[in-house]
Amino acid sequence: MTHSSPTTIVELAHMLKPSWTSLSYLKQVVYHLVDMAIAWNFERIVLSAYQWLSENYEDGDQIFLFGFLRGAYQVRVIAGMIEKVGLLHKGNNDQIPFAYELYSATVTERQTKAQATNDVHNDESLQSSSTNSEEKIDKERNAENQHEAENPEILASYFKETLSRPNVKVHFVGAWDTVSSIGFVRGPTLPETTTGMKHVTVFRHALALDERRVKFPT
């Protein structure tokens, strides 16, 4: 990145007008924009940006998130995390890693739910000759209660209601050429990142129409 050819995200940062706050705030914004754009450490950067929002958000603020390449995916993750577990009240930084674990666990819940249901049905079929109806009902009820107690979706919802600020929603997400990984190694898609982004008020995604590299799927 050079001064003669700054990235789109840096150009955007230079266009901000800090009339409502101090220069130190603007420097912090630029730092996070550039850090997310480079995206050397995915989780660290996501948690750092989330922590910054948690510490600086005030009632009535509108949250705007911008990123390109992996940074574009990271701002989607931040928006998804706020949707799933909310934005923690200031002073709860020690809860942020757990909040991220809850958020990321919800995708595992969706992926395994169908398989778990099939396993239960298959197990019941194998034991149908030796199990009466009452035992089946008890088994299903116990399994359901255990599932609810361990269900990441339910835990995330409870976390959001009890520890996070009420009614916080990301207003705008702007993304350039989103990629979820570098190279061929790809992890699971995190929640609320590829489902239309309907949990944000406005979502805009700019794409390079001449992109042909299969190693960088959008």
Coordinates of C-alpha atoms in Angstrom, one line a residue:
M1 CA 0.0 0.0 0.0
T2 CA 1.5 3.3 -1.1
H3 CA 0.5 6.9 -0.9
S4 CA 0.3 7.0 -4.8
S5 CA -2.2 4.2 -4.9
P6 CA -4.2 3.9 -1.6
T7 CA -6.7 1.2 -1.1
T8 CA -10.4 1.8 -1.3
I9 CA -10.8 1.4 2.4
V10 CA -8.1 4.0 3.2
E11 CA -9.7 6.4 0.7
L12 CA -13.0 6.0 2.6
A13 CA -11.3 6.6 5.9
H14 CA -9.8 9.9 4.6
M15 CA -13.2 11.1 3.7
L16 CA -14.5 10.9 7.2
K17 CA -15.2 14.2 8.9
P18 CA -14.4 14.1 12.6
S19 CA -16.4 17.2 13.4
W20 CA -18.2 15.4 16.2
T21 CA -15.2 14.0 18.0
S22 CA -11.4 14.2 18.4
L23 CA -8.6 13.4 16.0
S24 CA -7.6 10.4 18.2
Y25 CA -11.0 8.8 17.4
L26 CA -10.3 9.2 13.7
K27 CA -6.9 7.6 14.1
Q28 CA -8.5 4.7 15.9
V29 CA -11.0 4.3 13.1
V30 CA -8.3 4.3 10.4
Y31 CA -6.3 1.7 12.5
H32 CA -9.2 -0.7 12.6
L33 CA -10.1 -0.2 8.9
V34 CA -6.5 -1.0 7.8
D35 CA -6.1 -3.8 10.3
M36 CA -9.3 -5.5 9.1
A37 CA -8.3 -5.0 5.5
I38 CA -5.0 -6.8 5.9
A39 CA -6.6 -9.5 8.0
W40 CA -3.5 -11.4 9.3
N41 CA -5.3 -12.8 12.3
F42 CA -8.9 -13.4 11.7
E43 CA -10.3 -14.0 15.1
R44 CA -8.1 -11.5 16.9
I45 CA -9.2 -8.7 14.6
V46 CA -12.9 -9.6 14.9
L47 CA -12.7 -9.6 18.7
S48 CA -10.7 -6.4 18.7
A49 CA -13.2 -4.6 16.6
Y50 CA -16.1 -5.9 18.6
Q51 CA -14.4 -4.8 21.8
W52 CA -13.9 -1.3 20.4
L53 CA -17.6 -1.1 19.5
S54 CA -18.5 -2.4 23.0
E55 CA -16.4 0.3 24.7
N56 CA -17.4 3.2 22.5
Y57 CA -21.0 2.6 21.4
E58 CA -23.5 5.1 22.9
D59 CA -27.3 4.9 22.7
G60 CA -28.5 6.3 19.4
D61 CA -25.3 5.6 17.5
Q62 CA -25.5 4.0 14.0
I63 CA -22.9 1.3 13.3
F64 CA -21.2 1.4 9.8
L65 CA -18.8 -1.4 8.9
F66 CA -16.6 -1.5 5.9
G67 CA -14.0 -4.0 4.6
F68 CA -12.5 -5.6 1.5
L69 CA -11.3 -9.1 0.7
R70 CA -11.0 -11.0 4.1
G71 CA -11.8 -7.8 5.9
A72 CA -15.2 -7.7 4.1
Y73 CA -15.9 -11.2 5.5
Q74 CA -14.8 -10.0 8.9
V75 CA -17.2 -7.1 9.0
R76 CA -20.0 -9.6 8.0
V77 CA -18.9 -11.7 11.0
I78 CA -19.0 -8.7 13.3
A79 CA -22.5 -7.8 12.1
G80 CA -23.6 -11.5 12.5
M81 CA -22.1 -11.7 16.0
I82 CA -24.0 -8.6 17.1
E83 CA -27.2 -10.1 15.6
K84 CA -26.7 -13.4 17.4
V85 CA -25.2 -12.4 20.8
G86 CA -25.8 -8.7 20.8
L87 CA -23.3 -5.9 21.7
L88 CA -22.0 -6.3 25.3
H89 CA -22.2 -3.4 27.7
K90 CA -19.0 -1.5 28.3
G91 CA -16.7 -3.2 30.9
N92 CA -17.5 -6.8 30.0
N93 CA -14.4 -7.4 27.9
D94 CA -13.8 -10.7 29.6
Q95 CA -17.0 -12.1 28.2
I96 CA -16.1 -11.3 24.6
P97 CA -14.3 -14.6 23.8
F98 CA -17.2 -16.6 25.2
A99 CA -19.6 -14.4 23.1
Y100 CA -17.7 -15.3 20.0
E101 CA -17.7 -19.0 20.9
L102 CA -21.5 -18.9 21.3
Y103 CA -21.9 -17.1 18.0
S104 CA -19.6 -19.5 16.1
A105 CA -21.2 -22.5 17.7
T106 CA -24.6 -21.7 16.3
V107 CA -23.4 -22.7 12.8
T108 CA -22.4 -26.1 14.2
E109 CA -25.8 -26.5 15.7
R110 CA -27.5 -26.0 12.3
Q111 CA -25.1 -28.4 10.6
T112 CA -25.5 -31.2 13.1
K113 CA -29.2 -30.9 13.8
A114 CA -30.3 -32.9 10.8
Q115 CA -27.7 -35.6 11.4
A116 CA -28.7 -35.9 15.1
T117 CA -32.3 -36.3 14.2
N118 CA -31.5 -39.0 11.8
D119 CA -29.4 -40.8 14.4
V120 CA -32.3 -40.8 16.9
H121 CA -34.7 -42.1 14.4
N122 CA -32.3 -44.9 13.3
D123 CA -31.6 -45.8 16.9
E124 CA -35.3 -46.0 17.6
S125 CA -35.9 -48.2 14.6
L126 CA -33.3 -50.7 15.7
Q127 CA -34.7 -50.9 19.1
S128 CA -38.4 -50.9 18.2
S129 CA -38.8 -54.6 18.9
S130 CA -37.7 -54.3 22.5
T131 CA -38.9 -50.8 23.5
N132 CA -42.4 -49.9 24.4
S133 CA -44.2 -46.6 23.7
E134 CA -43.7 -45.1 27.2
E135 CA -40.0 -45.6 27.1
K136 CA -39.8 -44.0 23.7
I137 CA -41.7 -41.0 25.0
D138 CA -39.4 -40.7 28.0
K139 CA -36.3 -41.0 25.8
E140 CA -37.5 -38.3 23.4
R141 CA -38.4 -36.0 26.3
N142 CA -35.0 -36.4 27.9
A143 CA -33.2 -35.9 24.6
E144 CA -35.3 -32.7 24.0
N145 CA -34.5 -31.3 27.4
Q146 CA -30.8 -32.0 27.1
H147 CA -30.8 -30.5 23.6
E148 CA -32.4 -27.3 24.8
A149 CA -29.9 -27.0 27.7
E150 CA -27.0 -27.4 25.3
N151 CA -28.5 -25.7 22.2
P152 CA -26.1 -22.8 21.2
E153 CA -29.0 -20.9 19.6
I154 CA -30.9 -20.9 22.9
L155 CA -27.7 -20.0 24.9
A156 CA -26.8 -17.2 22.5
S157 CA -30.3 -15.8 22.7
Y158 CA -30.2 -15.9 26.6
F159 CA -26.7 -14.3 26.5
K160 CA -28.0 -11.5 24.3
E161 CA -31.0 -10.8 26.5
T162 CA -29.1 -10.8 29.8
L163 CA -25.6 -9.3 29.0
S164 CA -25.9 -7.2 25.9
R165 CA -27.3 -3.7 25.2
P166 CA -30.9 -3.8 24.0
N167 CA -31.9 -3.1 20.4
V168 CA -28.5 -2.7 18.9
K169 CA -28.5 -3.3 15.1
V170 CA -25.8 -2.7 12.5
H171 CA -27.0 0.1 10.2
F172 CA -24.7 -0.4 7.2
V173 CA -22.2 -3.0 5.9
G174 CA -20.1 -2.1 2.9
A175 CA -18.0 -4.9 1.4
W176 CA -15.6 -5.1 -1.5
D177 CA -14.9 -8.5 -3.0
T178 CA -15.6 -10.6 0.0
V179 CA -13.4 -13.7 0.5
S180 CA -13.7 -16.0 3.5
S181 CA -10.2 -17.4 3.4
I182 CA -6.8 -17.2 1.8
G183 CA -5.8 -20.0 -0.4
F184 CA -7.5 -23.4 -0.6
V185 CA -7.9 -24.0 3.1
R186 CA -11.5 -22.9 4.1
G187 CA -13.2 -23.2 7.4
P188 CA -17.0 -23.4 7.9
T189 CA -19.0 -20.4 7.0
L190 CA -19.9 -18.5 10.1
P191 CA -23.5 -17.6 11.0
E192 CA -25.3 -14.7 9.3
T193 CA -22.6 -14.1 6.7
T194 CA -24.0 -15.7 3.6
T195 CA -27.8 -15.6 4.3
G196 CA -28.6 -12.3 2.6
M197 CA -27.5 -10.0 5.4
K198 CA -31.1 -9.1 6.2
H199 CA -30.2 -8.5 9.8
V200 CA -28.5 -5.2 8.8
T201 CA -30.5 -2.1 7.6
V202 CA -28.4 -1.6 4.5
F203 CA -25.9 -4.0 2.9
R204 CA -23.8 -3.2 -0.2
H205 CA -21.3 -5.4 -1.9
A206 CA -19.0 -4.3 -4.7
L207 CA -17.5 -7.0 -6.9
A208 CA -14.6 -7.1 -9.4
L209 CA -16.3 -8.4 -12.5
D210 CA -13.0 -9.6 -14.0
E211 CA -12.0 -11.7 -11.0
R212 CA -11.1 -15.3 -12.1
R213 CA -9.1 -16.7 -9.2
V214 CA -10.8 -19.8 -8.0
K215 CA -8.7 -19.8 -4.8
F216 CA -10.6 -16.8 -3.6
P217 CA -14.4 -17.7 -3.6
T218 CA -16.8 -14.9 -2.7

